[in-house]
Amino acid sequence: MPDPLTVASGICAAGALVTTWQLRSRALRAEAEIRHLQAELTAERHAANHDPLTGLPNRRGFYRIAATLLTDAAGQPLIAVVLDLDDFKQINDRYGHAAGDQVLISVAQRLAAFAGDNLVARLGGDEFAGLLTSPTVDRRWIEHATRRLCESLAAPIPLGGLSVRVTASVGLAPVTGPAQLTEALDRADAAMYRAKSLGSADSPRQLVDTAHLAEC
């Protein structure tokens, strides 16, 4: 006949194993739930700061990242850029909104390629912005860089069996410090609208805020 103490000890040991297994299972489920919540939070943060169409930072993300870049710039010249496509509504009206979306995606890709590691964003609609490092605030260098950007954007964009060309009005302004980002963007935006009023389909529309640029 089994010893009652041995039976009791076996039951206790089995119970302890079951309890340990249950606790381990609960811990694993809790860890999985935490990972799931963290992934959801990361996705929500990304969505809150990025444009769903182009993948670029949105207006909120642009200001958040720009604030960090300006704090860490260590005196390196930074240029605020505002860019707006010319007559973009005609693309939507003529080819449809799907074609318009493809144009925006292509423009975003070209802008990002031009900017390299610099910050670029889609502020909304057909308006984009950037915060670019510059070796100098020399007027000629900046105007040359702007022409290259306009030429890149003006290359044909394939849309199924056809292609379209777009031009952009561009405004630039130097950023003189972390607290001056909004002011610099306002100057760049004003320069962009002046460029739009002065430009034509046959010439790049670009205007630099000259008040803060070197004349060399």
mmCIF file of C-alpha atoms in Angstrom:
data_model
loop_
_atom_site.group_PDB
_atom_site.id
_atom_site.type_symbol
_atom_site.label_atom_id
_atom_site.label_comp_id
_atom_site.label_asym_id
_atom_site.label_seq_id
_atom_site.Cartn_x
_atom_site.Cartn_y
_atom_site.Cartn_z
ATOM 1 C CA MET A 1 0.000 0.000 0.000
ATOM 2 C CA PRO A 2 1.478 3.408 -0.978
ATOM 3 C CA ASP A 3 2.838 5.541 1.792
ATOM 4 C CA PRO A 4 0.374 8.422 2.363
ATOM 5 C CA LEU A 5 3.259 10.833 2.874
ATOM 6 C CA THR A 6 4.826 9.812 -0.426
ATOM 7 C CA VAL A 7 1.509 10.230 -2.212
ATOM 8 C CA ALA A 8 1.016 13.631 -0.617
ATOM 9 C CA SER A 9 4.522 14.696 -1.566
ATOM 10 C CA GLY A 10 3.912 13.588 -5.155
ATOM 11 C CA ILE A 11 0.676 15.492 -5.320
ATOM 12 C CA CYS A 12 2.371 18.613 -3.952
ATOM 13 C CA ALA A 13 5.207 18.271 -6.448
ATOM 14 C CA ALA A 14 2.755 17.831 -9.315
ATOM 15 C CA GLY A 15 0.786 20.802 -8.102
ATOM 16 C CA ALA A 16 3.918 22.889 -7.938
ATOM 17 C CA LEU A 17 4.801 21.928 -11.521
ATOM 18 C CA VAL A 18 1.333 22.860 -12.720
ATOM 19 C CA THR A 19 1.497 26.166 -10.884
ATOM 20 C CA THR A 20 4.934 26.890 -12.330
ATOM 21 C CA TRP A 21 3.689 26.054 -15.828
ATOM 22 C CA GLN A 22 0.645 28.279 -15.382
ATOM 23 C CA LEU A 23 2.762 31.175 -14.135
ATOM 24 C CA ARG A 24 5.185 30.724 -17.027
ATOM 25 C CA SER A 25 2.326 30.644 -19.532
ATOM 26 C CA ARG A 26 0.856 33.815 -18.012
ATOM 27 C CA ALA A 27 4.263 35.522 -18.161
ATOM 28 C CA LEU A 28 4.703 34.572 -21.830
ATOM 29 C CA ARG A 29 1.201 35.826 -22.665
ATOM 30 C CA ALA A 30 1.908 39.063 -20.815
ATOM 31 C CA GLU A 31 5.205 39.526 -22.689
ATOM 32 C CA ALA A 32 3.468 38.871 -26.010
ATOM 33 C CA GLU A 33 0.748 41.391 -25.134
ATOM 34 C CA ILE A 34 3.365 43.979 -24.194
ATOM 35 C CA ARG A 35 5.180 43.451 -27.508
ATOM 36 C CA HIS A 36 1.873 43.776 -29.351
ATOM 37 C CA LEU A 37 1.012 47.001 -27.541
ATOM 38 C CA GLN A 38 4.491 48.389 -28.170
ATOM 39 C CA ALA A 39 4.175 47.593 -31.888
ATOM 40 C CA GLU A 40 0.764 49.272 -31.996
ATOM 41 C CA LEU A 41 2.150 52.330 -30.212
ATOM 42 C CA THR A 42 5.089 52.538 -32.624
ATOM 43 C CA ALA A 43 2.729 52.242 -35.593
ATOM 44 C CA GLU A 44 0.439 54.923 -34.164
ATOM 45 C CA ARG A 45 3.361 57.282 -33.558
ATOM 46 C CA HIS A 46 4.626 56.714 -37.084
ATOM 47 C CA ALA A 47 1.162 57.319 -38.540
ATOM 48 C CA ALA A 48 0.770 60.483 -36.492
ATOM 49 C CA ASN A 49 4.004 61.922 -37.864
ATOM 50 C CA HIS A 50 4.070 60.644 -41.459
ATOM 51 C CA ASP A 51 2.073 61.189 -44.619
ATOM 52 C CA PRO A 52 0.309 57.934 -45.588
ATOM 53 C CA LEU A 53 0.612 58.558 -49.347
ATOM 54 C CA THR A 54 4.285 59.450 -49.758
ATOM 55 C CA GLY A 55 5.769 58.081 -46.541
ATOM 56 C CA LEU A 56 7.457 61.424 -45.855
ATOM 57 C CA PRO A 57 7.069 63.155 -42.499
ATOM 58 C CA ASN A 58 3.902 65.228 -42.327
ATOM 59 C CA ARG A 59 3.653 68.774 -40.992
ATOM 60 C CA ARG A 60 3.702 67.600 -37.384
ATOM 61 C CA GLY A 61 6.639 65.276 -37.996
ATOM 62 C CA PHE A 62 8.532 67.963 -39.889
ATOM 63 C CA TYR A 63 8.410 70.427 -37.004
ATOM 64 C CA ARG A 64 9.271 67.752 -34.444
ATOM 65 C CA ILE A 65 12.313 66.476 -36.362
ATOM 66 C CA ALA A 66 13.389 69.975 -37.420
ATOM 67 C CA ALA A 67 13.469 71.119 -33.797
ATOM 68 C CA THR A 68 15.921 68.329 -32.990
ATOM 69 C CA LEU A 69 18.062 69.028 -36.054
ATOM 70 C CA LEU A 70 18.278 72.718 -35.266
ATOM 71 C CA THR A 71 19.312 71.996 -31.691
ATOM 72 C CA ASP A 72 22.084 69.664 -32.890
ATOM 73 C CA ALA A 73 23.186 71.720 -35.893
ATOM 74 C CA ALA A 74 26.325 72.994 -34.125
ATOM 75 C CA GLY A 75 26.493 76.138 -36.205
ATOM 76 C CA GLN A 76 26.167 74.420 -39.595
ATOM 77 C CA PRO A 77 24.130 76.556 -42.033
ATOM 78 C CA LEU A 78 20.585 75.292 -42.601
ATOM 79 C CA ILE A 79 18.212 76.348 -45.351
ATOM 80 C CA ALA A 80 14.417 76.155 -45.090
ATOM 81 C CA VAL A 81 12.764 75.162 -48.363
ATOM 82 C CA VAL A 82 9.088 75.415 -49.301
ATOM 83 C CA LEU A 83 7.960 73.880 -52.579
ATOM 84 C CA ASP A 84 4.568 73.972 -54.279
ATOM 85 C CA LEU A 85 3.655 72.282 -57.574
ATOM 86 C CA ASP A 86 2.380 74.581 -60.316
ATOM 87 C CA ASP A 87 -1.133 74.004 -61.668
ATOM 88 C CA PHE A 88 -1.371 70.629 -59.925
ATOM 89 C CA LYS A 89 -5.174 70.748 -60.013
ATOM 90 C CA GLN A 90 -5.021 70.346 -63.790
ATOM 91 C CA ILE A 91 -3.428 66.910 -63.375
ATOM 92 C CA ASN A 92 -6.262 65.743 -61.131
ATOM 93 C CA ASP A 93 -8.863 67.233 -63.449
ATOM 94 C CA ARG A 94 -7.377 65.778 -66.631
ATOM 95 C CA TYR A 95 -6.000 62.409 -65.540
ATOM 96 C CA GLY A 96 -7.829 61.665 -62.284
ATOM 97 C CA HIS A 97 -6.876 61.606 -58.627
ATOM 98 C CA ALA A 98 -5.014 58.292 -58.898
ATOM 99 C CA ALA A 99 -2.672 59.927 -61.409
ATOM 100 C CA GLY A 100 -2.367 62.956 -59.133
ATOM 101 C CA ASP A 101 -1.375 60.668 -56.266
ATOM 102 C CA GLN A 102 1.305 59.048 -58.424
ATOM 103 C CA VAL A 103 2.690 62.458 -59.309
ATOM 104 C CA LEU A 104 2.884 63.371 -55.628
ATOM 105 C CA ILE A 105 4.655 60.107 -54.851
ATOM 106 C CA SER A 106 7.169 60.700 -57.651
ATOM 107 C CA VAL A 107 7.793 64.275 -56.519
ATOM 108 C CA ALA A 108 8.308 63.066 -52.945
ATOM 109 C CA GLN A 109 10.820 60.444 -54.120
ATOM 110 C CA ARG A 110 12.744 62.963 -56.213
ATOM 111 C CA LEU A 111 12.762 65.501 -53.410
ATOM 112 C CA ALA A 112 14.027 62.891 -50.958
ATOM 113 C CA ALA A 113 16.727 61.781 -53.415
ATOM 114 C CA PHE A 114 17.830 65.389 -53.899
ATOM 115 C CA ALA A 115 17.897 66.042 -50.147
ATOM 116 C CA GLY A 116 19.814 62.882 -49.267
ATOM 117 C CA ASP A 117 20.070 62.616 -45.488
ATOM 118 C CA ASN A 118 18.362 65.962 -45.009
ATOM 119 C CA LEU A 119 14.808 66.411 -43.783
ATOM 120 C CA VAL A 120 11.987 66.704 -46.308
ATOM 121 C CA ALA A 121 8.252 66.506 -45.650
ATOM 122 C CA ARG A 122 4.870 66.776 -47.273
ATOM 123 C CA LEU A 123 3.029 69.564 -45.493
ATOM 124 C CA GLY A 124 -0.253 68.837 -47.250
ATOM 125 C CA GLY A 125 -1.759 68.781 -50.729
ATOM 126 C CA ASP A 126 0.996 69.522 -53.243
ATOM 127 C CA GLU A 127 3.114 71.501 -50.779
ATOM 128 C CA PHE A 128 6.430 70.134 -49.534
ATOM 129 C CA ALA A 129 9.109 71.478 -47.218
ATOM 130 C CA GLY A 130 12.694 70.728 -46.380
ATOM 131 C CA LEU A 131 15.456 71.640 -43.979
ATOM 132 C CA LEU A 132 18.735 71.288 -45.834
ATOM 133 C CA THR A 133 22.289 71.587 -44.644
ATOM 134 C CA SER A 134 24.374 73.941 -46.736
ATOM 135 C CA PRO A 135 28.132 74.444 -46.911
ATOM 136 C CA THR A 136 27.464 78.168 -47.226
ATOM 137 C CA VAL A 137 24.701 80.737 -47.423
ATOM 138 C CA ASP A 138 26.236 82.095 -50.607
ATOM 139 C CA ARG A 139 23.491 83.231 -52.981
ATOM 140 C CA ARG A 140 25.021 81.603 -56.062
ATOM 141 C CA TRP A 141 25.411 78.188 -54.421
ATOM 142 C CA ILE A 142 21.820 78.189 -53.185
ATOM 143 C CA GLU A 143 20.404 79.326 -56.518
ATOM 144 C CA HIS A 144 22.411 76.595 -58.261
ATOM 145 C CA ALA A 145 21.053 73.973 -55.850
ATOM 146 C CA THR A 146 17.518 75.238 -56.439
ATOM 147 C CA ARG A 147 17.909 74.981 -60.214
ATOM 148 C CA ARG A 148 19.079 71.378 -59.854
ATOM 149 C CA LEU A 149 16.038 70.623 -57.716
ATOM 150 C CA CYS A 150 13.641 72.197 -60.230
ATOM 151 C CA GLU A 151 15.284 70.288 -63.085
ATOM 152 C CA SER A 152 14.948 67.020 -61.168
ATOM 153 C CA LEU A 153 11.273 67.640 -60.512
ATOM 154 C CA ALA A 154 10.634 68.659 -64.140
ATOM 155 C CA ALA A 155 11.752 65.295 -65.572
ATOM 156 C CA PRO A 156 8.877 63.295 -67.122
ATOM 157 C CA ILE A 157 6.748 61.262 -64.700
ATOM 158 C CA PRO A 158 5.386 58.020 -66.217
ATOM 159 C CA LEU A 159 1.661 57.429 -65.754
ATOM 160 C CA GLY A 160 0.757 54.128 -67.350
ATOM 161 C CA GLY A 161 1.041 54.575 -71.085
ATOM 162 C CA LEU A 162 1.802 58.291 -70.929
ATOM 163 C CA SER A 163 4.007 60.717 -69.045
ATOM 164 C CA VAL A 164 3.525 64.170 -67.586
ATOM 165 C CA ARG A 165 5.846 66.948 -66.573
ATOM 166 C CA VAL A 166 5.381 69.175 -63.567
ATOM 167 C CA THR A 167 7.069 72.372 -62.517
ATOM 168 C CA ALA A 168 7.395 73.690 -59.015
ATOM 169 C CA SER A 169 7.651 77.075 -57.380
ATOM 170 C CA VAL A 170 10.374 77.042 -54.751
ATOM 171 C CA GLY A 171 11.203 79.446 -51.960
ATOM 172 C CA LEU A 172 14.242 79.294 -49.700
ATOM 173 C CA ALA A 173 15.394 81.122 -46.604
ATOM 174 C CA PRO A 174 18.320 80.585 -44.218
ATOM 175 C CA VAL A 175 17.524 79.449 -40.678
ATOM 176 C CA THR A 176 19.564 81.441 -38.212
ATOM 177 C CA GLY A 177 18.770 79.491 -35.034
ATOM 178 C CA PRO A 178 16.457 76.947 -33.345
ATOM 179 C CA ALA A 179 13.940 79.639 -32.443
ATOM 180 C CA GLN A 180 13.826 80.998 -36.004
ATOM 181 C CA LEU A 181 12.398 77.980 -37.855
ATOM 182 C CA THR A 182 8.844 79.327 -38.131
ATOM 183 C CA GLU A 183 10.113 82.722 -39.264
ATOM 184 C CA ALA A 184 12.399 81.141 -41.871
ATOM 185 C CA LEU A 185 9.567 78.971 -43.203
ATOM 186 C CA ASP A 186 7.337 82.043 -43.439
ATOM 187 C CA ARG A 187 10.047 83.823 -45.461
ATOM 188 C CA ALA A 188 10.534 80.787 -47.682
ATOM 189 C CA ASP A 189 6.772 80.476 -48.153
ATOM 190 C CA ALA A 190 6.500 84.147 -49.112
ATOM 191 C CA ALA A 191 9.388 83.730 -51.559
ATOM 192 C CA MET A 192 7.671 80.686 -53.053
ATOM 193 C CA TYR A 193 4.459 82.610 -53.695
ATOM 194 C CA ARG A 194 6.407 85.480 -55.248
ATOM 195 C CA ALA A 195 8.162 82.966 -57.490
ATOM 196 C CA LYS A 196 4.821 81.463 -58.489
ATOM 197 C CA SER A 197 3.523 84.872 -59.527
ATOM 198 C CA LEU A 198 6.678 85.651 -61.526
ATOM 199 C CA GLY A 199 7.380 82.291 -63.126
ATOM 200 C CA SER A 200 6.151 80.646 -66.279
ATOM 201 C CA ALA A 201 5.851 77.138 -67.597
ATOM 202 C CA ASP A 202 9.041 77.655 -69.603
ATOM 203 C CA SER A 203 11.307 78.609 -66.721
ATOM 204 C CA PRO A 204 11.920 77.235 -63.228
ATOM 205 C CA ARG A 205 10.030 79.169 -60.588
ATOM 206 C CA GLN A 206 12.423 79.833 -57.757
ATOM 207 C CA LEU A 207 13.076 82.716 -55.452
ATOM 208 C CA VAL A 208 15.515 83.025 -52.594
ATOM 209 C CA ASP A 209 14.971 85.223 -49.585
ATOM 210 C CA THR A 210 17.978 87.457 -50.250
ATOM 211 C CA ALA A 211 17.841 89.531 -47.081
ATOM 212 C CA HIS A 212 19.842 86.932 -45.136
ATOM 213 C CA LEU A 213 22.191 85.679 -47.859
ATOM 214 C CA ALA A 214 25.817 86.507 -48.453
ATOM 215 C CA GLU A 215 26.550 88.423 -51.638
ATOM 216 C CA CYS A 216 29.754 86.536 -52.516
#
